[in-house]
CSV table of C-alpha atoms and ligand atoms in Angstrom, one decimal:
chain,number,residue,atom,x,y,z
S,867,UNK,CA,5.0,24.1,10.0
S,868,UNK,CA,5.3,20.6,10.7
S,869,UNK,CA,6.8,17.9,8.5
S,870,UNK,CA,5.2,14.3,8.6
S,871,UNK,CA,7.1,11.1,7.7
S,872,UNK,CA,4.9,7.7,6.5
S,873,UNK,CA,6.5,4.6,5.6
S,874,UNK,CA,5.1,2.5,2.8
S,875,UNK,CA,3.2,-1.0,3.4
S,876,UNK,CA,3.0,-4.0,1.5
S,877,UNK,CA,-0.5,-6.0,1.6
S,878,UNK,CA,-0.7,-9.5,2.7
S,879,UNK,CA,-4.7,-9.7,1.9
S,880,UNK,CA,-5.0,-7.1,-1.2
S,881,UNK,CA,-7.3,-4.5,-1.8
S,882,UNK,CA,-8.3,-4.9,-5.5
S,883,UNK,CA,-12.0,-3.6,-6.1
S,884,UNK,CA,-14.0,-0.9,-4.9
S,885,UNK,CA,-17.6,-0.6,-3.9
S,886,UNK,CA,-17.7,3.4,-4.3
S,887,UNK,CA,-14.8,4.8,-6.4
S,888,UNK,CA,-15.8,8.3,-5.0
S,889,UNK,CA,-15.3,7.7,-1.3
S,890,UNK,CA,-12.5,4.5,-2.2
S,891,UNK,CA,-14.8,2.5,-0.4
S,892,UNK,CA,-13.3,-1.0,-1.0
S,893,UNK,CA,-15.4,-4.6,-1.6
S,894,UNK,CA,-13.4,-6.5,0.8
S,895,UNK,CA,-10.9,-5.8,3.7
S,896,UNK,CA,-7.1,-6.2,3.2
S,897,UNK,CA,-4.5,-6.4,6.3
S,898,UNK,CA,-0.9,-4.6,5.4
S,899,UNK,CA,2.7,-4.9,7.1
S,900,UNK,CA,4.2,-1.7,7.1
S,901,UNK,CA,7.8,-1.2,5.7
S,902,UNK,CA,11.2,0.2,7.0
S,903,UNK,CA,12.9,1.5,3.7
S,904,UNK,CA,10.7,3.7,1.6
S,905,UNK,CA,9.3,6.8,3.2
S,906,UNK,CA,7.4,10.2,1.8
S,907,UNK,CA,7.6,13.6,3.9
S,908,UNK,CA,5.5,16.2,3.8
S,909,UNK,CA,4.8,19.5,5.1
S,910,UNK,CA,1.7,21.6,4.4
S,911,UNK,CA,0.9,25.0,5.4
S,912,UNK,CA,-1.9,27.3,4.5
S,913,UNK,CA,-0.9,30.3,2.5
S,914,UNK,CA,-4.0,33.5,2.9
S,915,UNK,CA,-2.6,34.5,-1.0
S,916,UNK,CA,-3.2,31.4,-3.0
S,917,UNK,CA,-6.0,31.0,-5.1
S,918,UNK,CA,-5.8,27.0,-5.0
S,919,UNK,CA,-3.7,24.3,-3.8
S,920,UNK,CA,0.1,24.5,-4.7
S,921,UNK,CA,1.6,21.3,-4.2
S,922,UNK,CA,5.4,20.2,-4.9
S,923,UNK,CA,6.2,16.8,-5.7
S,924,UNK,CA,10.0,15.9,-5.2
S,925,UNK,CA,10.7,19.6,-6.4
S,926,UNK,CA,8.7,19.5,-9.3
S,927,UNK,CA,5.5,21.8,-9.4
S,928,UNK,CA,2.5,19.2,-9.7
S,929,UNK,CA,-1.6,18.6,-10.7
S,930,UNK,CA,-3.1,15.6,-8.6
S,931,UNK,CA,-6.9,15.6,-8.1
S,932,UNK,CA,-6.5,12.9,-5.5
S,933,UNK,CA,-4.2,15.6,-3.3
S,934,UNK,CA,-7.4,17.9,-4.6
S,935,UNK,CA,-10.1,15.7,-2.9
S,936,UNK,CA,-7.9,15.5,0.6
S,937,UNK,CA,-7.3,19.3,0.4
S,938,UNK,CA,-11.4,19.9,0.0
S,939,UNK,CA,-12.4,17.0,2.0
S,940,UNK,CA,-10.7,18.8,4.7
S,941,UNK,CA,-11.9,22.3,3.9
S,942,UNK,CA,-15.6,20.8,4.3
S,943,UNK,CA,-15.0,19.5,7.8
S,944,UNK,CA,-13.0,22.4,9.3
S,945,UNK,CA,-15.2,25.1,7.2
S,946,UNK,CA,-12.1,26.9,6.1
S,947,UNK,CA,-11.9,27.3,2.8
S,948,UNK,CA,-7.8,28.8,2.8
S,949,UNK,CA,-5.7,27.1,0.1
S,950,UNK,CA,-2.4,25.3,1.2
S,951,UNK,CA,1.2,24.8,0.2
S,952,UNK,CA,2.1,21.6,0.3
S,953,UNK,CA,5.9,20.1,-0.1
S,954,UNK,CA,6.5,16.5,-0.3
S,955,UNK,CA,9.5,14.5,-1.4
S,956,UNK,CA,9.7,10.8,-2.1
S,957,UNK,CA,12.9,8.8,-0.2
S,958,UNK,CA,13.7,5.3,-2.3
S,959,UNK,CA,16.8,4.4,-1.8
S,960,UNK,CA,17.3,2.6,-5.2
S,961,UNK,CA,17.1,3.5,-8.8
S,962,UNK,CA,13.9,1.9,-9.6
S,963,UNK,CA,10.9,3.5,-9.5
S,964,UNK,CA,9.0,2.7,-5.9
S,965,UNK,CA,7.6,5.9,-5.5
S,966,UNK,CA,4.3,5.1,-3.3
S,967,UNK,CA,0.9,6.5,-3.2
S,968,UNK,CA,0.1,5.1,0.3
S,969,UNK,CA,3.1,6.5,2.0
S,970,UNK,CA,2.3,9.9,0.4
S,971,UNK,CA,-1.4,9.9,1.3
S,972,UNK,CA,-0.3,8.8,5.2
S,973,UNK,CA,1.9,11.6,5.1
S,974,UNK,CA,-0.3,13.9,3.6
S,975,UNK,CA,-3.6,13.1,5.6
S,976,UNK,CA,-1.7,13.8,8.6
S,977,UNK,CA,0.4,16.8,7.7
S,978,UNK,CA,-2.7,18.2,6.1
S,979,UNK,CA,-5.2,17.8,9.2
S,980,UNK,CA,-2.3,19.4,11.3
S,981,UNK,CA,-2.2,22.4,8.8
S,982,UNK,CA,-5.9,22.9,9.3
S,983,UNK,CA,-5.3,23.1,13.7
S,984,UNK,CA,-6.8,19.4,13.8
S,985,UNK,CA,-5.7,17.1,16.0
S,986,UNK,CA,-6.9,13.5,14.5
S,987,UNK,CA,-6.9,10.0,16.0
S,988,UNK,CA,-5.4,7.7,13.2
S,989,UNK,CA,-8.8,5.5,12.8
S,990,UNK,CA,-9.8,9.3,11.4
S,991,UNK,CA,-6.6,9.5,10.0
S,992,UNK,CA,-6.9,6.6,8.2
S,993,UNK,CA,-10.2,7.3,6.7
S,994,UNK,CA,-8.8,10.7,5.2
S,995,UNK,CA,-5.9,8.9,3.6
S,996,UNK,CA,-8.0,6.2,2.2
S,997,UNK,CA,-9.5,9.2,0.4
S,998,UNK,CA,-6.2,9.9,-1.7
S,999,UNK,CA,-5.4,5.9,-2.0
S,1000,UNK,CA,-6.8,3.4,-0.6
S,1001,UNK,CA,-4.1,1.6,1.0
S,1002,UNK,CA,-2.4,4.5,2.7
S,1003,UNK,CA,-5.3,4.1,5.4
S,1004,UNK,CA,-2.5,1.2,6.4
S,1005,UNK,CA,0.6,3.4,6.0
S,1006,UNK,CA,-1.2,5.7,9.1
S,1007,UNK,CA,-0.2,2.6,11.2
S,1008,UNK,CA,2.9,0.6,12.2
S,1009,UNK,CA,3.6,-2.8,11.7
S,1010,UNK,CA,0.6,-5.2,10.9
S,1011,UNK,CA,-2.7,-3.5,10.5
S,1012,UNK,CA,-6.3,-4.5,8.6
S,1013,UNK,CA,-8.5,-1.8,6.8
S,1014,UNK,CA,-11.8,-2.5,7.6
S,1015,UNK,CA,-13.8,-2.6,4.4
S,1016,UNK,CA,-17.0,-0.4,5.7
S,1017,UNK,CA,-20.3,0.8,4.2
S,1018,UNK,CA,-19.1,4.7,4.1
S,1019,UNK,CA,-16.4,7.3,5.1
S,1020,UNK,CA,-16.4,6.6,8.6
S,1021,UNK,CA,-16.8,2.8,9.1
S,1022,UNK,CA,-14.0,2.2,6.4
S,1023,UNK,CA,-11.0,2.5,8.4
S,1024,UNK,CA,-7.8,0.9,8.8
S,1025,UNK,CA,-6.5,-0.2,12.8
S,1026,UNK,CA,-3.4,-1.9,14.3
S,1027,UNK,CA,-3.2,-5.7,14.6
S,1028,UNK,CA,0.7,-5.7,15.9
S,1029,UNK,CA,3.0,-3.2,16.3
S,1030,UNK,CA,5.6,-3.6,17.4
S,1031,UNK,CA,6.2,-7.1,15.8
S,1032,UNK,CA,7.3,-9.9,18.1
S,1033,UNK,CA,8.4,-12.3,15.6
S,1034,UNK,CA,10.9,-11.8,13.0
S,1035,UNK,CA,9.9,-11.0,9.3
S,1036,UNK,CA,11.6,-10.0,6.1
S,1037,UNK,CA,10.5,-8.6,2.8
S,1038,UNK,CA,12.7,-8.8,-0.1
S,1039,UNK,CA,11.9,-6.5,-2.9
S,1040,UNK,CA,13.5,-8.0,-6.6
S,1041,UNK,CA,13.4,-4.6,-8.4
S,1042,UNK,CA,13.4,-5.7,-12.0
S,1043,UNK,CA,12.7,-3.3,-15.1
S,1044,UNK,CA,9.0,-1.8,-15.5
S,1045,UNK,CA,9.3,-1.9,-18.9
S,1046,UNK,CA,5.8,-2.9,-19.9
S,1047,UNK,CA,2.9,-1.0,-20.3
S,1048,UNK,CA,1.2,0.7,-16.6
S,1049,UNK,CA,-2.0,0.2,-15.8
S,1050,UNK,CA,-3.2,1.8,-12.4
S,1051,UNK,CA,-4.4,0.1,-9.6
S,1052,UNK,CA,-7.6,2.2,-10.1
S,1053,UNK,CA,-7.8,1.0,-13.6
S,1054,UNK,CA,-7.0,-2.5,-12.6
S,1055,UNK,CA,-9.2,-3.2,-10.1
S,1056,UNK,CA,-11.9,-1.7,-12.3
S,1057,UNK,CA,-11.3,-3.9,-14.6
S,1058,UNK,CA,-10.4,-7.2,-12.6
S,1059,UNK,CA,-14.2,-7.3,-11.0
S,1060,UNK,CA,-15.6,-8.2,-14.2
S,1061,UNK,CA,-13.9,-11.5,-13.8
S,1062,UNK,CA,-16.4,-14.4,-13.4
S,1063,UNK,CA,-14.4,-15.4,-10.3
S,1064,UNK,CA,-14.7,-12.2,-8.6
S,1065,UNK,CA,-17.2,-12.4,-6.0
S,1066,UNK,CA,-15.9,-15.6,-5.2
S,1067,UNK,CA,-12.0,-14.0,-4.6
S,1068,UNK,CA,-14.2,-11.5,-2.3
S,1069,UNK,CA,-15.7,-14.2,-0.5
S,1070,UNK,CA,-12.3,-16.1,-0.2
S,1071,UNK,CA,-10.5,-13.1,1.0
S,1072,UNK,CA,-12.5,-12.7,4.3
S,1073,UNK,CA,-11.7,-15.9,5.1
S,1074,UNK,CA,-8.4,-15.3,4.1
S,1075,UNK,CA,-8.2,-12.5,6.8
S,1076,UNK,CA,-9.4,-14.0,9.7
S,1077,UNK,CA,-6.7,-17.0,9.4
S,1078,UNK,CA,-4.3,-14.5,8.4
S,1079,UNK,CA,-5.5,-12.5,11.8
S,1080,UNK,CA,-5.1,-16.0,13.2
S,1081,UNK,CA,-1.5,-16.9,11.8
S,1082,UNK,CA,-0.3,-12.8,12.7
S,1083,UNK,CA,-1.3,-13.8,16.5
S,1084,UNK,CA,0.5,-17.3,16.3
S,1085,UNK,CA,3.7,-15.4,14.8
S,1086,UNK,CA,3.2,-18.1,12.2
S,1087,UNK,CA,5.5,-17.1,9.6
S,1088,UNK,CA,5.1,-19.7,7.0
S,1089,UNK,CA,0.9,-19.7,7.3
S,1090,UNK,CA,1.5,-16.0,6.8
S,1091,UNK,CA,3.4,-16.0,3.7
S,1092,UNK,CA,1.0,-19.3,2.5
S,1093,UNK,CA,-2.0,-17.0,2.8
S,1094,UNK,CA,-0.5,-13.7,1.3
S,1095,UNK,CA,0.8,-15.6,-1.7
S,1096,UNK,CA,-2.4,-17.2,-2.6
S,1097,UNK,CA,-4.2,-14.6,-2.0
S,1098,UNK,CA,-2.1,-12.4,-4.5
S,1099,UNK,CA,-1.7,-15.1,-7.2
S,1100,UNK,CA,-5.4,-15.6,-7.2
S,1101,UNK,CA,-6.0,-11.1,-7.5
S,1102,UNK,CA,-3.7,-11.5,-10.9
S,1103,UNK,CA,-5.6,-14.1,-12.1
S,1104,UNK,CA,-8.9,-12.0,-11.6
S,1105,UNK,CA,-6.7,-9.8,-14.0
S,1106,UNK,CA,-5.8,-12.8,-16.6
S,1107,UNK,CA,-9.9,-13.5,-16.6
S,1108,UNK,CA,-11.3,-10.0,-17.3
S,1109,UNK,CA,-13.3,-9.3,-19.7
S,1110,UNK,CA,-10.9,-6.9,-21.0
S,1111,UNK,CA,-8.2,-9.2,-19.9
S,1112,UNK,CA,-4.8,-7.7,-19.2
S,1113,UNK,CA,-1.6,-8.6,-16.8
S,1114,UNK,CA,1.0,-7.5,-15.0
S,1115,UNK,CA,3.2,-10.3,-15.1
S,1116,UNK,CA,6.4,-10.5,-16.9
S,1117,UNK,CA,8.5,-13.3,-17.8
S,1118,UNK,CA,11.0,-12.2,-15.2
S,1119,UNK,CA,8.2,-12.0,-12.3
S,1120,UNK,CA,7.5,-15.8,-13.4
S,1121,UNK,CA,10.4,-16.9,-13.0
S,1122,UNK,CA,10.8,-15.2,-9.4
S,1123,UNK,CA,7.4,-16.8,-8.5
S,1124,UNK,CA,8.8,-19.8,-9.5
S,1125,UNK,CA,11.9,-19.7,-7.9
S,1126,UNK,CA,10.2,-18.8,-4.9
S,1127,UNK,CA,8.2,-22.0,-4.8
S,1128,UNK,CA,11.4,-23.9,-5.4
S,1129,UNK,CA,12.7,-22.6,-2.8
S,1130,UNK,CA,9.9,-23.4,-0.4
S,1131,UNK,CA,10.0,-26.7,-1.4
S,1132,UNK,CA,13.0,-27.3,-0.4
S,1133,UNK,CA,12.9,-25.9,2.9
S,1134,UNK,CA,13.5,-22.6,3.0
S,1135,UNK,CA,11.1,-19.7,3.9
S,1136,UNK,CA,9.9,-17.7,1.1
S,1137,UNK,CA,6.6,-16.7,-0.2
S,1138,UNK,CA,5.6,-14.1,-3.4
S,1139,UNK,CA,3.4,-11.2,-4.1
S,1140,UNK,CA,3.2,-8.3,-6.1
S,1141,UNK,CA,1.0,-5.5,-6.5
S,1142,UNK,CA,0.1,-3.5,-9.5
S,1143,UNK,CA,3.0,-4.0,-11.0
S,1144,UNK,CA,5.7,-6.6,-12.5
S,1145,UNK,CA,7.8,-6.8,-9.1
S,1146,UNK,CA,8.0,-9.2,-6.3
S,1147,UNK,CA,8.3,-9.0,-3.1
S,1148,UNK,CA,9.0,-12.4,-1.1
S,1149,UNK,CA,8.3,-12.8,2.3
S,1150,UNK,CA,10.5,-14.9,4.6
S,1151,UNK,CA,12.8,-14.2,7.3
S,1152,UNK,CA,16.4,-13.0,8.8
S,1153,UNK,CA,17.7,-16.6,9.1
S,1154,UNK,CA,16.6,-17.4,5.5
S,1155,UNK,CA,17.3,-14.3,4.3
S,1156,UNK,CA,21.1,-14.8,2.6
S,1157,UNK,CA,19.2,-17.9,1.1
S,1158,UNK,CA,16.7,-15.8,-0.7
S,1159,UNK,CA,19.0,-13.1,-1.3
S,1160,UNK,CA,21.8,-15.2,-3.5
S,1161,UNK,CA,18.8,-17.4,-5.2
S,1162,UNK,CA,16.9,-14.2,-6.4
S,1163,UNK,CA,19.6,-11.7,-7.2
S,1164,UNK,CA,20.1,-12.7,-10.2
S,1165,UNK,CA,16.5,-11.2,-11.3
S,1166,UNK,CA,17.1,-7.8,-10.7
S,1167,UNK,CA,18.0,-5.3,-7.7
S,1168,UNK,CA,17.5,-6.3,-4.3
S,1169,UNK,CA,16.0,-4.3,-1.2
S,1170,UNK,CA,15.5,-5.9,1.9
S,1171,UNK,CA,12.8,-4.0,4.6
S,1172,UNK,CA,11.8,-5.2,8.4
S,1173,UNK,CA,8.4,-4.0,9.4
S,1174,UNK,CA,8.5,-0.3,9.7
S,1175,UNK,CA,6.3,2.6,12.0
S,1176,UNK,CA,3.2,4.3,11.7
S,1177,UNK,CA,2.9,8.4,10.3
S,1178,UNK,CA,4.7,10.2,12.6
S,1179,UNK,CA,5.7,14.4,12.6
S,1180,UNK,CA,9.2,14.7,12.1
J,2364,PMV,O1,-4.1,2.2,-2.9
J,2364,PMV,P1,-4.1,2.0,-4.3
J,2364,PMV,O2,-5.3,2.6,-5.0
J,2364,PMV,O3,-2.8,2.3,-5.0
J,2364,PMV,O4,-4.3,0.4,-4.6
J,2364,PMV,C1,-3.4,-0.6,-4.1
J,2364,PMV,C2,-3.6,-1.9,-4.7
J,2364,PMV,C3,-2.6,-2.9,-4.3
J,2364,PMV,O5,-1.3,-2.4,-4.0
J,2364,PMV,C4,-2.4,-3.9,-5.5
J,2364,PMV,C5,-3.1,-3.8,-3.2
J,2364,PMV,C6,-3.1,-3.2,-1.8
J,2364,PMV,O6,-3.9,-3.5,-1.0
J,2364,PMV,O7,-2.1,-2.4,-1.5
């Protein structure tokens, strides 16, 4: 039995609406930079006794239909219908709560397809994973890569753009409290595309990727971190706008956001985003870094992570 290691990814352009919620088929592409710090391994192996899946989540005994619809996604295609074992333990290095769904669906599409005698490209690797969450299609690769919004299974897919990296980058997480109320991606993006300005954030963001595309080949740091932080801003004001409005912002990822820009405007490279949640990440680099690091510390718990690899076995 093989044991599979994926590496979380933070998105530049963000996935945040889907076309078809049963095949996560999204309404726009997104482009991802894997990450170096927080990791998920998993092993799965196909036991001839069960009578369903049995999966183990950092040693606790766990439901998850989205681990369900990989499992039977996979017994369609291979035609063997045997129930698995699967054992998979989250690795965050801090405290706070950073457990990821897309390094556990990297991990898992892999370790899975490997349990079943497959022997996947990651294109098809990254279609399976997209079926747990969508943004683990990224976590299959290293580096920089785009998911590819599609029209079904096999034309939404996620490929490499860099990898290795030739320039420098940096992503500082500021872990502060997630003390208010959770609302799941799924849930949020549901809700966000009732937003007036939401096919028009759709239409921005595939602009949005091709000068990101074009500021990833010019190793353009700043028009990167421009690009990703407008890009996010605008997806949580799609959340502010809803028709059942709600937000993820706290006071405390205001203030970052706003330190951030102060710090840009005075020179130094740093750029926000966030995902479904009330942390920010900023974006700069190792010569800016200490900068960022003694400005923001003062918000909360500080992680720093350089682009990391694609799903490998371990
Ligand atoms: O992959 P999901 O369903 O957890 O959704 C991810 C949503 C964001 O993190 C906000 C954006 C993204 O592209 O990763």
């Amino acid at each position: 039995m093989s044991k599979v290691r994926a590496y979380t990814n933070i998105a530049l352009i963000k996935y945040w609406g889907k076309s078809d919620s049963l095949w996560n088929l999204p309404t726009t592409g997104s482009i991802g930079l894997t990450l170096d710090q927080l990791y998920t391994e998993t092993s799965v192996k196909i036991n001839d006794d069960l009578k369903q899946d049995y999966f183990m989540l950092n040693g606790q005994k766990t439901q998850n239909l989205k681990v369900m619809k990989v499992m039977n996604f996979l017994r369609n295609l291979t035609g063997d219908r045997r129930f698995v074992e699967i054992f998979s333990e989250n690795h965050v290095p801090t405290a706070a709560g950073l457990a990821s769904s897309a390094s556990g669906f990297a991990a898992l599409a892999m370790a899975a397809s490997q349990a079943f005698g497959l022997s996947l490209d990651r294109k098809e690797l990254s279609t399976i994973a997209r079926l747990g969450s969508g943004s683990a299609s990224r976590s299959v690769f290293g580096g920089f890569s785009i998911w590819h919004a599609g029209h079904d299974h096999d034309s939404s897919f996620a490929e490499s753009i860099l990898d290795p990296l030739n320039f420098d980058i940096r992503v500082i997480d500021i872990l502060a409290d997630e003390s208010t109320k959770k609302i799941s991606s799924s849930q949020g993006m549901q809700l966000a595309q009732s937003a007036p300005n939401y096919a028009a954030w759709c239409s921005n963001s595939q602009k949005q990727i091709d000068d990101m595309l074009t500021a990833i080949a010019n190793s353009d740091l700043e028009k990167i971190g421009l690009i990703a932080e407008k890009n996010a801003l605008a997806m949580h004001e799609l959340n502010r706008t809803a028709i059942q409005a709600f937000d993820y912002f706290t006071q405390n990822t205001r203030d970052i956001i706003a330190a951030t820009k102060k710090l840009y405007n005075s020179g130094t490279l740093a750029f926000a985003t966030i995902d479904a949640g009330p942390n920010v990440k900023v974006i700069t680099n190792s010569e800016n870094q200490s900068t960022v690091i003694e400005t923001l510390k003062n918000y909360g718990e500080i992680l720093v992570q350089k682009a990391g690899p694609g799903v490998t076995n371990v």
